[in-house]
């Protein structure tokens, strides 16, 4: 099988354009964008699991020598970008995306929102994630230079000068809460998590031209805008017998090629040109797709995906925690807040939130650190013996109050 080199790239957004353009036009290696701020252990794990040939940083290129027969070097000939993500188990996955899929997605997006050649885009999302990377790709397709913003605040909004922007609901919530005018933006694409109708209403009242998007890394980002698929994309809901909703399935030219070095996982979700997601949805009377929630334990907090099982495993390695379950609970700002339900090793000395957050952040990205902790005597179980996750998500149990356990969230955008 013909392969091309795969380079992990740990660069800021303004230095990512060159490697990305070369990956898309075939003149350079395929790239695996990674966040330079990842904890060292997490970064090592991703490099080991996804096995790039080299790592590109601001200091240059470091070629990785691999002799283990378990490591396959290079990427498939059609693969331009590999995005690292996690599923419900927290195991690293490398989503392989072709140049045709990425560019097709960008062109369909630009066409749907009526963007003109040369229109600028504001980049305020991590480019190691598909939403941020697509901002760069849309800029390349439009023939413009993206404007890189660190923290998205009222000042940035006021000076947008017509630039289009892609953001997560948390960012939009902060702008609306701050009383920012959104009229200086072009089109505001909002996705990565469910968007409350009240937030859309508030954003439009502030002058924002908001379009909600639905998609995931496996679909090159948003592929359904305001409930309607982009051109060339088809959406179906695989409804179980007697059910009123089912798993959302997507087909079209924006689909990923497969999961890197995981053919079994690829075969489980890709079938005859259709990708079956882990999202529950339905088609309303007007023919629009409505997302009902997740079918797995992935927590969507501020547009970041957090695997609850992975966080729980880290917490159970903490001396003060005997058992832990981590769920997402509804939150007006974050969409879902990462909530740890823990049985303490010593009931007289339960862990506090600061300790729990510090412990998790030593191993996982900042988004995975719980923002709420609930201490219980025991975890409620289903008849099967598994934790009753639904009850834990919906406060369906008696809890023990822990003073100071709900704190202001850390700002990581």
mmCIF file of C-alpha atoms in Angstrom:
data_model
loop_
_atom_site.group_PDB
_atom_site.id
_atom_site.type_symbol
_atom_site.label_atom_id
_atom_site.label_comp_id
_atom_site.label_asym_id
_atom_site.label_seq_id
_atom_site.Cartn_x
_atom_site.Cartn_y
_atom_site.Cartn_z
ATOM 1 C CA UNK A 1 0.000 0.000 0.000
ATOM 2 C CA UNK A 2 1.301 3.438 -0.937
ATOM 3 C CA UNK A 3 1.847 5.697 2.059
ATOM 4 C CA UNK A 4 2.985 9.235 2.715
ATOM 5 C CA UNK A 5 4.885 10.503 5.769
ATOM 6 C CA UNK A 6 2.878 11.649 8.790
ATOM 7 C CA UNK A 7 4.256 14.493 10.896
ATOM 8 C CA UNK A 8 2.846 15.513 14.269
ATOM 9 C CA UNK A 9 2.707 19.324 14.268
ATOM 10 C CA UNK A 10 2.857 21.284 17.517
ATOM 11 C CA UNK A 11 2.648 24.861 16.297
ATOM 12 C CA UNK A 12 0.444 27.905 17.017
ATOM 13 C CA UNK A 13 -2.332 28.703 14.505
ATOM 14 C CA UNK A 14 -0.376 31.401 12.653
ATOM 15 C CA UNK A 15 2.393 28.900 11.878
ATOM 16 C CA UNK A 16 0.086 26.018 10.975
ATOM 17 C CA UNK A 17 -0.977 27.360 7.579
ATOM 18 C CA UNK A 18 2.191 26.271 5.745
ATOM 19 C CA UNK A 19 2.210 22.607 6.859
ATOM 20 C CA UNK A 20 -1.575 22.446 6.380
ATOM 21 C CA UNK A 21 -1.471 23.820 2.832
ATOM 22 C CA UNK A 22 1.308 21.392 1.894
ATOM 23 C CA UNK A 23 -0.638 18.480 3.375
ATOM 24 C CA UNK A 24 -3.732 19.432 1.379
ATOM 25 C CA UNK A 25 -2.031 19.921 -1.988
ATOM 26 C CA UNK A 26 0.209 16.869 -1.576
ATOM 27 C CA UNK A 27 3.510 18.724 -1.678
ATOM 28 C CA UNK A 28 4.211 17.925 1.991
ATOM 29 C CA UNK A 29 3.585 15.160 4.493
ATOM 30 C CA UNK A 30 0.259 14.415 6.096
ATOM 31 C CA UNK A 31 -0.067 16.203 9.422
ATOM 32 C CA UNK A 32 -1.277 15.337 12.913
ATOM 33 C CA UNK A 33 -1.995 18.696 14.634
ATOM 34 C CA UNK A 34 -1.478 18.507 18.409
ATOM 35 C CA UNK A 35 -1.847 21.072 21.162
ATOM 36 C CA UNK A 36 1.611 22.155 22.388
ATOM 37 C CA UNK A 37 0.080 22.717 25.862
ATOM 38 C CA UNK A 38 -0.914 19.071 26.365
ATOM 39 C CA UNK A 39 0.449 17.396 29.511
ATOM 40 C CA UNK A 40 3.662 15.525 28.723
ATOM 41 C CA UNK A 41 2.132 12.150 29.567
ATOM 42 C CA UNK A 42 -0.855 12.723 27.331
ATOM 43 C CA UNK A 43 1.363 13.845 24.472
ATOM 44 C CA UNK A 44 3.588 10.786 24.803
ATOM 45 C CA UNK A 45 0.539 8.542 24.735
ATOM 46 C CA UNK A 46 -0.823 10.157 21.584
ATOM 47 C CA UNK A 47 2.526 9.919 19.819
ATOM 48 C CA UNK A 48 2.839 6.276 20.809
ATOM 49 C CA UNK A 49 -0.697 5.353 19.747
ATOM 50 C CA UNK A 50 -0.817 7.346 16.506
ATOM 51 C CA UNK A 51 2.810 6.704 15.515
ATOM 52 C CA UNK A 52 3.811 9.709 13.384
ATOM 53 C CA UNK A 53 7.146 9.569 11.559
ATOM 54 C CA UNK A 54 8.313 12.882 13.019
ATOM 55 C CA UNK A 55 7.323 15.745 15.288
ATOM 56 C CA UNK A 56 7.463 19.348 14.082
ATOM 57 C CA UNK A 57 7.745 22.052 16.753
ATOM 58 C CA UNK A 58 8.979 25.611 16.840
ATOM 59 C CA UNK A 59 12.464 24.185 17.378
ATOM 60 C CA UNK A 60 12.408 22.131 14.190
ATOM 61 C CA UNK A 61 11.730 18.581 13.037
ATOM 62 C CA UNK A 62 12.450 15.593 15.248
ATOM 63 C CA UNK A 63 12.360 12.281 13.396
ATOM 64 C CA UNK A 64 11.097 9.378 15.478
ATOM 65 C CA UNK A 65 12.852 6.060 15.073
ATOM 66 C CA UNK A 66 10.400 3.186 15.514
ATOM 67 C CA UNK A 67 11.372 -0.453 15.327
ATOM 68 C CA UNK A 68 8.357 -2.043 16.999
ATOM 69 C CA UNK A 69 6.409 -4.219 14.527
ATOM 70 C CA UNK A 70 3.190 -2.833 16.053
ATOM 71 C CA UNK A 71 3.883 0.611 14.642
ATOM 72 C CA UNK A 72 2.945 1.326 11.054
ATOM 73 C CA UNK A 73 4.781 4.349 9.724
ATOM 74 C CA UNK A 74 3.238 6.807 7.338
ATOM 75 C CA UNK A 75 -0.368 7.484 6.432
ATOM 76 C CA UNK A 76 -2.548 6.245 3.615
ATOM 77 C CA UNK A 77 -1.969 7.895 0.260
ATOM 78 C CA UNK A 78 -5.289 9.766 0.434
ATOM 79 C CA UNK A 79 -4.856 10.913 4.037
ATOM 80 C CA UNK A 80 -3.926 14.591 4.461
ATOM 81 C CA UNK A 81 -4.740 15.184 8.127
ATOM 82 C CA UNK A 82 -5.121 13.005 11.195
ATOM 83 C CA UNK A 83 -7.042 14.533 14.109
ATOM 84 C CA UNK A 84 -6.559 13.046 17.567
ATOM 85 C CA UNK A 85 -9.786 12.604 19.484
ATOM 86 C CA UNK A 86 -11.248 10.394 22.201
ATOM 87 C CA UNK A 87 -14.394 8.298 22.320
ATOM 88 C CA UNK A 88 -16.419 7.053 25.244
ATOM 89 C CA UNK A 89 -13.583 4.838 26.469
ATOM 90 C CA UNK A 90 -11.060 7.655 26.410
ATOM 91 C CA UNK A 91 -8.755 5.636 24.191
ATOM 92 C CA UNK A 92 -6.968 7.862 21.667
ATOM 93 C CA UNK A 93 -8.326 7.714 18.140
ATOM 94 C CA UNK A 94 -6.741 9.152 15.044
ATOM 95 C CA UNK A 95 -9.429 10.284 12.606
ATOM 96 C CA UNK A 96 -7.994 10.126 9.087
ATOM 97 C CA UNK A 97 -9.264 12.842 6.738
ATOM 98 C CA UNK A 98 -8.542 13.193 3.039
ATOM 99 C CA UNK A 99 -7.793 16.471 1.298
ATOM 100 C CA UNK A 100 -10.884 15.943 -0.862
ATOM 101 C CA UNK A 101 -13.132 15.611 2.194
ATOM 102 C CA UNK A 102 -11.629 18.589 4.014
ATOM 103 C CA UNK A 103 -11.672 20.891 1.006
ATOM 104 C CA UNK A 104 -15.134 19.707 -0.005
ATOM 105 C CA UNK A 105 -16.420 20.491 3.456
ATOM 106 C CA UNK A 106 -14.846 23.959 3.423
ATOM 107 C CA UNK A 107 -16.262 24.799 -0.013
ATOM 108 C CA UNK A 108 -19.747 23.584 0.927
ATOM 109 C CA UNK A 109 -19.602 25.655 4.108
ATOM 110 C CA UNK A 110 -18.537 28.811 2.276
ATOM 111 C CA UNK A 111 -21.250 28.301 -0.307
ATOM 112 C CA UNK A 112 -23.970 27.719 2.305
ATOM 113 C CA UNK A 113 -23.251 30.917 4.230
ATOM 114 C CA UNK A 114 -22.755 32.979 1.071
ATOM 115 C CA UNK A 115 -19.107 33.848 1.743
ATOM 116 C CA UNK A 116 -17.283 35.684 -1.014
ATOM 117 C CA UNK A 117 -13.709 35.073 -2.256
ATOM 118 C CA UNK A 118 -11.277 36.935 -0.033
ATOM 119 C CA UNK A 119 -13.597 36.974 2.992
ATOM 120 C CA UNK A 120 -11.595 36.781 6.204
ATOM 121 C CA UNK A 121 -12.051 34.320 9.072
ATOM 122 C CA UNK A 122 -11.338 34.844 12.744
ATOM 123 C CA UNK A 123 -9.584 31.882 14.382
ATOM 124 C CA UNK A 124 -10.428 31.572 18.082
ATOM 125 C CA UNK A 125 -10.541 27.775 18.473
ATOM 126 C CA UNK A 126 -7.681 25.281 18.933
ATOM 127 C CA UNK A 127 -6.378 24.194 15.541
ATOM 128 C CA UNK A 128 -5.644 20.744 16.919
ATOM 129 C CA UNK A 129 -9.436 20.251 16.783
ATOM 130 C CA UNK A 130 -11.417 20.026 13.582
ATOM 131 C CA UNK A 131 -13.450 23.209 14.147
ATOM 132 C CA UNK A 132 -10.338 25.353 14.503
ATOM 133 C CA UNK A 133 -8.529 23.613 11.658
ATOM 134 C CA UNK A 134 -11.502 24.157 9.352
ATOM 135 C CA UNK A 135 -11.239 27.912 9.954
ATOM 136 C CA UNK A 136 -7.739 27.726 8.476
ATOM 137 C CA UNK A 137 -8.907 25.548 5.574
ATOM 138 C CA UNK A 138 -11.788 27.900 4.751
ATOM 139 C CA UNK A 139 -9.290 30.755 4.735
ATOM 140 C CA UNK A 140 -7.046 28.863 2.320
ATOM 141 C CA UNK A 141 -9.992 28.136 0.027
ATOM 142 C CA UNK A 142 -11.197 31.757 0.224
ATOM 143 C CA UNK A 143 -7.710 33.070 -0.513
ATOM 144 C CA UNK A 144 -7.502 35.075 2.690
ATOM 145 C CA UNK A 145 -5.278 35.182 5.762
ATOM 146 C CA UNK A 146 -7.027 34.161 8.988
ATOM 147 C CA UNK A 147 -7.056 36.558 11.917
ATOM 148 C CA UNK A 148 -5.802 34.698 14.980
ATOM 149 C CA UNK A 149 -7.403 35.759 18.259
ATOM 150 C CA UNK A 150 -6.361 34.478 21.642
ATOM 151 C CA UNK A 151 -9.220 35.173 24.020
ATOM 152 C CA UNK A 152 -12.518 35.960 22.321
ATOM 153 C CA UNK A 153 -13.935 38.978 24.168
ATOM 154 C CA UNK A 154 -16.042 42.090 23.476
ATOM 155 C CA UNK A 155 -12.999 43.968 22.138
ATOM 156 C CA UNK A 156 -12.310 41.282 19.537
ATOM 157 C CA UNK A 157 -15.988 41.196 18.610
ATOM 158 C CA UNK A 158 -16.073 44.976 18.125
ATOM 159 C CA UNK A 159 -13.054 44.917 15.811
ATOM 160 C CA UNK A 160 -14.054 41.876 13.736
ATOM 161 C CA UNK A 161 -14.670 44.100 10.695
ATOM 162 C CA UNK A 162 -16.915 41.606 8.930
ATOM 163 C CA UNK A 163 -14.784 38.504 9.528
ATOM 164 C CA UNK A 164 -16.667 35.230 9.753
ATOM 165 C CA UNK A 165 -16.091 33.215 12.902
ATOM 166 C CA UNK A 166 -16.616 29.713 14.223
ATOM 167 C CA UNK A 167 -17.143 29.325 17.965
ATOM 168 C CA UNK A 168 -18.572 27.008 20.592
ATOM 169 C CA UNK A 169 -21.677 27.909 22.630
ATOM 170 C CA UNK A 170 -19.594 28.753 25.702
ATOM 171 C CA UNK A 171 -17.812 31.523 23.821
ATOM 172 C CA UNK A 172 -21.053 32.896 22.431
ATOM 173 C CA UNK A 173 -22.619 32.773 25.900
ATOM 174 C CA UNK A 174 -19.781 34.877 27.342
ATOM 175 C CA UNK A 175 -20.088 37.484 24.615
ATOM 176 C CA UNK A 176 -23.841 37.811 25.113
ATOM 177 C CA UNK A 177 -23.472 37.926 28.909
ATOM 178 C CA UNK A 178 -20.844 40.668 28.549
ATOM 179 C CA UNK A 179 -23.256 42.754 26.480
ATOM 180 C CA UNK A 180 -20.994 42.661 23.433
ATOM 181 C CA UNK A 181 -22.264 43.821 20.073
ATOM 182 C CA UNK A 182 -22.028 40.992 17.556
ATOM 183 C CA UNK A 183 -22.828 43.057 14.487
ATOM 184 C CA UNK A 184 -19.179 43.423 13.461
ATOM 185 C CA UNK A 185 -18.909 39.710 12.734
ATOM 186 C CA UNK A 186 -19.834 38.226 9.394
ATOM 187 C CA UNK A 187 -21.535 34.862 9.859
ATOM 188 C CA UNK A 188 -21.184 33.272 13.305
ATOM 189 C CA UNK A 189 -21.029 29.477 13.085
ATOM 190 C CA UNK A 190 -21.852 27.930 16.459
ATOM 191 C CA UNK A 191 -21.340 24.229 17.062
ATOM 192 C CA UNK A 192 -19.431 21.604 18.969
ATOM 193 C CA UNK A 193 -22.247 21.281 21.518
ATOM 194 C CA UNK A 194 -25.977 21.831 21.812
ATOM 195 C CA UNK A 195 -27.073 25.462 21.597
ATOM 196 C CA UNK A 196 -29.900 26.678 23.834
ATOM 197 C CA UNK A 197 -32.649 28.550 21.930
ATOM 198 C CA UNK A 198 -32.411 31.405 24.442
ATOM 199 C CA UNK A 199 -28.744 31.857 23.587
ATOM 200 C CA UNK A 200 -29.517 32.103 19.871
ATOM 201 C CA UNK A 201 -32.239 34.642 20.611
ATOM 202 C CA UNK A 202 -29.872 36.714 22.742
ATOM 203 C CA UNK A 203 -27.099 36.563 20.160
ATOM 204 C CA UNK A 204 -29.383 37.683 17.361
ATOM 205 C CA UNK A 205 -30.694 40.508 19.524
ATOM 206 C CA UNK A 206 -27.052 41.617 19.894
ATOM 207 C CA UNK A 207 -26.736 41.828 16.113
ATOM 208 C CA UNK A 208 -25.260 38.385 15.470
ATOM 209 C CA UNK A 209 -25.990 36.461 12.276
ATOM 210 C CA UNK A 210 -25.892 33.040 13.888
ATOM 211 C CA UNK A 211 -25.912 29.670 12.148
ATOM 212 C CA UNK A 212 -25.937 26.511 14.269
ATOM 213 C CA UNK A 213 -23.835 23.613 13.045
ATOM 214 C CA UNK A 214 -23.792 19.890 13.752
ATOM 215 C CA UNK A 215 -20.991 17.503 12.934
ATOM 216 C CA UNK A 216 -17.880 15.916 14.332
ATOM 217 C CA UNK A 217 -14.291 15.172 13.427
ATOM 218 C CA UNK A 218 -15.406 12.166 11.362
ATOM 219 C CA UNK A 219 -17.452 14.503 9.121
ATOM 220 C CA UNK A 220 -14.738 17.165 8.760
ATOM 221 C CA UNK A 221 -16.616 19.278 11.291
ATOM 222 C CA UNK A 222 -20.057 20.789 10.867
ATOM 223 C CA UNK A 223 -21.986 19.201 8.002
ATOM 224 C CA UNK A 224 -25.539 20.153 9.024
ATOM 225 C CA UNK A 225 -26.335 23.877 9.236
ATOM 226 C CA UNK A 226 -29.489 24.974 11.053
ATOM 227 C CA UNK A 227 -30.747 21.416 10.784
ATOM 228 C CA UNK A 228 -30.163 21.105 7.026
ATOM 229 C CA UNK A 229 -27.269 19.062 5.547
ATOM 230 C CA UNK A 230 -24.669 20.797 3.415
ATOM 231 C CA UNK A 231 -24.805 20.106 -0.312
ATOM 232 C CA UNK A 232 -23.834 16.494 -1.021
ATOM 233 C CA UNK A 233 -24.414 15.380 2.580
ATOM 234 C CA UNK A 234 -27.235 12.989 3.490
ATOM 235 C CA UNK A 235 -28.572 12.423 7.004
ATOM 236 C CA UNK A 236 -30.734 9.592 8.313
ATOM 237 C CA UNK A 237 -31.939 8.448 11.712
ATOM 238 C CA UNK A 238 -31.729 4.735 12.327
ATOM 239 C CA UNK A 239 -34.799 4.281 14.489
ATOM 240 C CA UNK A 240 -35.125 1.111 16.558
ATOM 241 C CA UNK A 241 -38.367 -0.844 16.378
ATOM 242 C CA UNK A 242 -41.007 0.930 18.436
ATOM 243 C CA UNK A 243 -38.752 3.902 19.082
ATOM 244 C CA UNK A 244 -39.277 7.579 18.426
ATOM 245 C CA UNK A 245 -35.658 8.370 17.767
ATOM 246 C CA UNK A 246 -32.408 6.644 16.951
ATOM 247 C CA UNK A 247 -28.773 7.042 16.078
ATOM 248 C CA UNK A 248 -27.909 9.699 13.526
ATOM 249 C CA UNK A 249 -26.176 8.380 10.399
ATOM 250 C CA UNK A 250 -24.365 10.547 7.852
ATOM 251 C CA UNK A 251 -23.260 9.955 4.269
ATOM 252 C CA UNK A 252 -21.459 12.098 1.727
ATOM 253 C CA UNK A 253 -18.072 13.361 0.509
ATOM 254 C CA UNK A 254 -17.144 14.842 3.910
ATOM 255 C CA UNK A 255 -16.728 11.479 5.653
ATOM 256 C CA UNK A 256 -13.428 10.379 7.168
ATOM 257 C CA UNK A 257 -11.358 7.590 5.662
ATOM 258 C CA UNK A 258 -11.025 5.580 8.875
ATOM 259 C CA UNK A 259 -9.465 5.456 12.315
ATOM 260 C CA UNK A 260 -5.686 5.237 12.213
ATOM 261 C CA UNK A 261 -4.460 1.716 12.972
ATOM 262 C CA UNK A 262 -7.927 0.649 14.158
ATOM 263 C CA UNK A 263 -9.644 -1.223 11.300
ATOM 264 C CA UNK A 264 -12.087 -2.958 13.637
ATOM 265 C CA UNK A 265 -13.341 0.317 15.048
ATOM 266 C CA UNK A 266 -13.602 1.751 11.541
ATOM 267 C CA UNK A 267 -15.694 -1.184 10.356
ATOM 268 C CA UNK A 268 -18.007 -0.800 13.354
ATOM 269 C CA UNK A 269 -19.130 2.702 12.348
ATOM 270 C CA UNK A 270 -18.587 2.887 8.574
ATOM 271 C CA UNK A 271 -20.887 0.758 6.442
ATOM 272 C CA UNK A 272 -21.561 1.095 2.736
ATOM 273 C CA UNK A 273 -20.790 4.803 2.679
ATOM 274 C CA UNK A 274 -22.651 5.644 5.904
ATOM 275 C CA UNK A 275 -21.173 6.697 9.230
ATOM 276 C CA UNK A 276 -23.245 5.857 12.303
ATOM 277 C CA UNK A 277 -22.664 8.426 15.026
ATOM 278 C CA UNK A 278 -23.133 8.116 18.791
ATOM 279 C CA UNK A 279 -25.744 10.879 18.738
ATOM 280 C CA UNK A 280 -29.466 10.359 19.236
ATOM 281 C CA UNK A 281 -31.666 12.362 16.930
ATOM 282 C CA UNK A 282 -34.870 12.681 14.962
ATOM 283 C CA UNK A 283 -36.200 14.454 11.902
ATOM 284 C CA UNK A 284 -38.860 17.043 12.719
ATOM 285 C CA UNK A 285 -41.987 17.856 10.716
ATOM 286 C CA UNK A 286 -40.100 20.390 8.599
ATOM 287 C CA UNK A 287 -37.454 17.832 7.682
ATOM 288 C CA UNK A 288 -34.735 19.289 9.903
ATOM 289 C CA UNK A 289 -32.395 17.194 11.998
ATOM 290 C CA UNK A 290 -32.878 17.547 15.754
ATOM 291 C CA UNK A 291 -30.154 16.213 18.075
ATOM 292 C CA UNK A 292 -31.448 14.688 21.307
ATOM 293 C CA UNK A 293 -28.202 13.838 23.089
ATOM 294 C CA UNK A 294 -25.347 11.353 23.296
ATOM 295 C CA UNK A 295 -25.615 7.597 23.393
ATOM 296 C CA UNK A 296 -22.268 7.187 25.164
ATOM 297 C CA UNK A 297 -20.529 8.835 28.092
ATOM 298 C CA UNK A 298 -18.769 11.586 26.192
ATOM 299 C CA UNK A 299 -19.257 14.935 27.942
ATOM 300 C CA UNK A 300 -19.409 17.975 25.692
ATOM 301 C CA UNK A 301 -18.181 20.887 27.785
ATOM 302 C CA UNK A 302 -17.561 24.197 26.081
ATOM 303 C CA UNK A 303 -17.089 22.431 22.767
ATOM 304 C CA UNK A 304 -14.436 20.108 24.166
ATOM 305 C CA UNK A 305 -15.082 16.361 24.264
ATOM 306 C CA UNK A 306 -14.295 14.679 27.582
ATOM 307 C CA UNK A 307 -14.560 10.921 28.131
ATOM 308 C CA UNK A 308 -16.180 10.415 31.526
ATOM 309 C CA UNK A 309 -14.720 6.937 31.920
ATOM 310 C CA UNK A 310 -11.193 8.207 31.351
ATOM 311 C CA UNK A 311 -11.561 10.933 33.989
ATOM 312 C CA UNK A 312 -13.051 8.437 36.466
ATOM 313 C CA UNK A 313 -10.085 6.116 35.971
ATOM 314 C CA UNK A 314 -7.686 8.961 36.742
ATOM 315 C CA UNK A 315 -9.663 9.907 39.859
ATOM 316 C CA UNK A 316 -9.658 6.350 41.168
ATOM 317 C CA UNK A 317 -5.870 6.491 41.181
ATOM 318 C CA UNK A 318 -6.106 9.317 43.730
ATOM 319 C CA UNK A 319 -5.423 8.154 47.296
ATOM 320 C CA UNK A 320 -8.453 9.960 48.707
ATOM 321 C CA UNK A 321 -10.931 8.434 46.213
ATOM 322 C CA UNK A 322 -12.258 4.884 46.495
ATOM 323 C CA UNK A 323 -14.720 4.960 43.610
ATOM 324 C CA UNK A 324 -15.689 7.534 41.014
ATOM 325 C CA UNK A 325 -18.165 8.073 38.217
ATOM 326 C CA UNK A 326 -17.868 11.148 35.988
ATOM 327 C CA UNK A 327 -20.872 12.519 34.103
ATOM 328 C CA UNK A 328 -21.966 15.679 32.332
ATOM 329 C CA UNK A 329 -24.710 17.744 33.933
ATOM 330 C CA UNK A 330 -26.562 20.571 32.170
ATOM 331 C CA UNK A 331 -24.841 23.944 32.496
ATOM 332 C CA UNK A 332 -26.039 27.256 31.019
ATOM 333 C CA UNK A 333 -22.516 28.369 30.051
ATOM 334 C CA UNK A 334 -20.627 25.180 29.262
ATOM 335 C CA UNK A 335 -23.489 23.104 27.850
ATOM 336 C CA UNK A 336 -22.410 20.312 30.187
ATOM 337 C CA UNK A 337 -20.203 20.620 33.249
ATOM 338 C CA UNK A 338 -17.854 17.783 34.147
ATOM 339 C CA UNK A 339 -19.208 16.397 37.437
ATOM 340 C CA UNK A 340 -17.370 13.848 39.580
ATOM 341 C CA UNK A 341 -19.445 11.660 41.884
ATOM 342 C CA UNK A 342 -16.999 10.084 44.316
ATOM 343 C CA UNK A 343 -17.006 7.663 47.210
ATOM 344 C CA UNK A 344 -14.122 8.819 49.452
ATOM 345 C CA UNK A 345 -11.484 6.466 50.756
ATOM 346 C CA UNK A 346 -11.997 8.086 54.174
ATOM 347 C CA UNK A 347 -15.548 9.437 54.737
ATOM 348 C CA UNK A 348 -14.173 11.759 57.395
ATOM 349 C CA UNK A 349 -11.758 13.365 54.932
ATOM 350 C CA UNK A 350 -13.434 13.601 51.507
ATOM 351 C CA UNK A 351 -11.447 15.140 48.651
ATOM 352 C CA UNK A 352 -12.221 18.746 47.780
ATOM 353 C CA UNK A 353 -12.643 20.182 44.321
ATOM 354 C CA UNK A 354 -9.223 21.834 44.197
ATOM 355 C CA UNK A 355 -7.486 18.528 44.918
ATOM 356 C CA UNK A 356 -9.582 16.637 42.369
ATOM 357 C CA UNK A 357 -8.978 19.233 39.644
ATOM 358 C CA UNK A 358 -5.229 19.335 40.272
ATOM 359 C CA UNK A 359 -5.015 15.538 40.197
ATOM 360 C CA UNK A 360 -6.848 15.275 36.863
ATOM 361 C CA UNK A 361 -4.928 18.114 35.225
ATOM 362 C CA UNK A 362 -1.638 16.307 35.823
ATOM 363 C CA UNK A 363 -2.774 13.629 33.379
ATOM 364 C CA UNK A 364 -5.488 15.068 31.141
ATOM 365 C CA UNK A 365 -6.295 18.320 29.312
ATOM 366 C CA UNK A 366 -7.789 21.201 31.295
ATOM 367 C CA UNK A 367 -11.309 20.579 29.987
ATOM 368 C CA UNK A 368 -11.360 17.184 31.729
ATOM 369 C CA UNK A 369 -10.894 18.644 35.215
ATOM 370 C CA UNK A 370 -14.228 18.378 37.092
ATOM 371 C CA UNK A 371 -16.060 21.614 37.826
ATOM 372 C CA UNK A 372 -18.312 19.999 40.393
ATOM 373 C CA UNK A 373 -17.803 17.215 42.911
ATOM 374 C CA UNK A 374 -20.502 15.306 44.755
ATOM 375 C CA UNK A 375 -19.470 13.037 47.643
ATOM 376 C CA UNK A 376 -21.710 10.008 48.259
ATOM 377 C CA UNK A 377 -21.675 6.959 50.501
ATOM 378 C CA UNK A 378 -22.143 4.647 47.519
ATOM 379 C CA UNK A 379 -22.698 4.812 43.778
ATOM 380 C CA UNK A 380 -26.290 3.968 42.771
ATOM 381 C CA UNK A 381 -26.396 0.873 40.582
ATOM 382 C CA UNK A 382 -28.676 -0.594 37.959
ATOM 383 C CA UNK A 383 -29.902 -4.185 38.282
ATOM 384 C CA UNK A 384 -27.056 -5.139 35.955
ATOM 385 C CA UNK A 385 -24.581 -3.868 38.549
ATOM 386 C CA UNK A 386 -23.485 -0.951 36.381
ATOM 387 C CA UNK A 387 -23.615 2.641 37.709
ATOM 388 C CA UNK A 388 -26.971 4.332 37.150
ATOM 389 C CA UNK A 389 -25.483 7.061 34.954
ATOM 390 C CA UNK A 390 -28.861 8.517 33.989
ATOM 391 C CA UNK A 391 -29.737 9.106 37.650
ATOM 392 C CA UNK A 392 -26.325 10.646 38.308
ATOM 393 C CA UNK A 393 -26.662 12.999 35.360
ATOM 394 C CA UNK A 394 -30.103 14.130 36.453
ATOM 395 C CA UNK A 395 -29.518 14.424 40.199
ATOM 396 C CA UNK A 396 -31.614 11.313 40.653
ATOM 397 C CA UNK A 397 -30.125 10.507 44.016
ATOM 398 C CA UNK A 398 -29.659 11.966 47.454
ATOM 399 C CA UNK A 399 -26.333 13.769 47.579
ATOM 400 C CA UNK A 400 -24.063 14.987 50.321
ATOM 401 C CA UNK A 401 -23.268 18.695 50.105
ATOM 402 C CA UNK A 402 -19.578 19.535 50.047
ATOM 403 C CA UNK A 403 -18.911 23.221 50.828
ATOM 404 C CA UNK A 404 -17.153 25.063 48.040
ATOM 405 C CA UNK A 405 -17.438 22.256 45.524
ATOM 406 C CA UNK A 406 -18.939 24.345 42.736
ATOM 407 C CA UNK A 407 -16.510 27.026 41.638
ATOM 408 C CA UNK A 408 -16.028 29.414 38.762
ATOM 409 C CA UNK A 409 -14.787 27.497 35.762
ATOM 410 C CA UNK A 410 -11.278 27.947 34.478
ATOM 411 C CA UNK A 411 -11.124 29.853 31.198
ATOM 412 C CA UNK A 412 -9.235 27.812 28.660
ATOM 413 C CA UNK A 413 -10.246 29.672 25.496
#
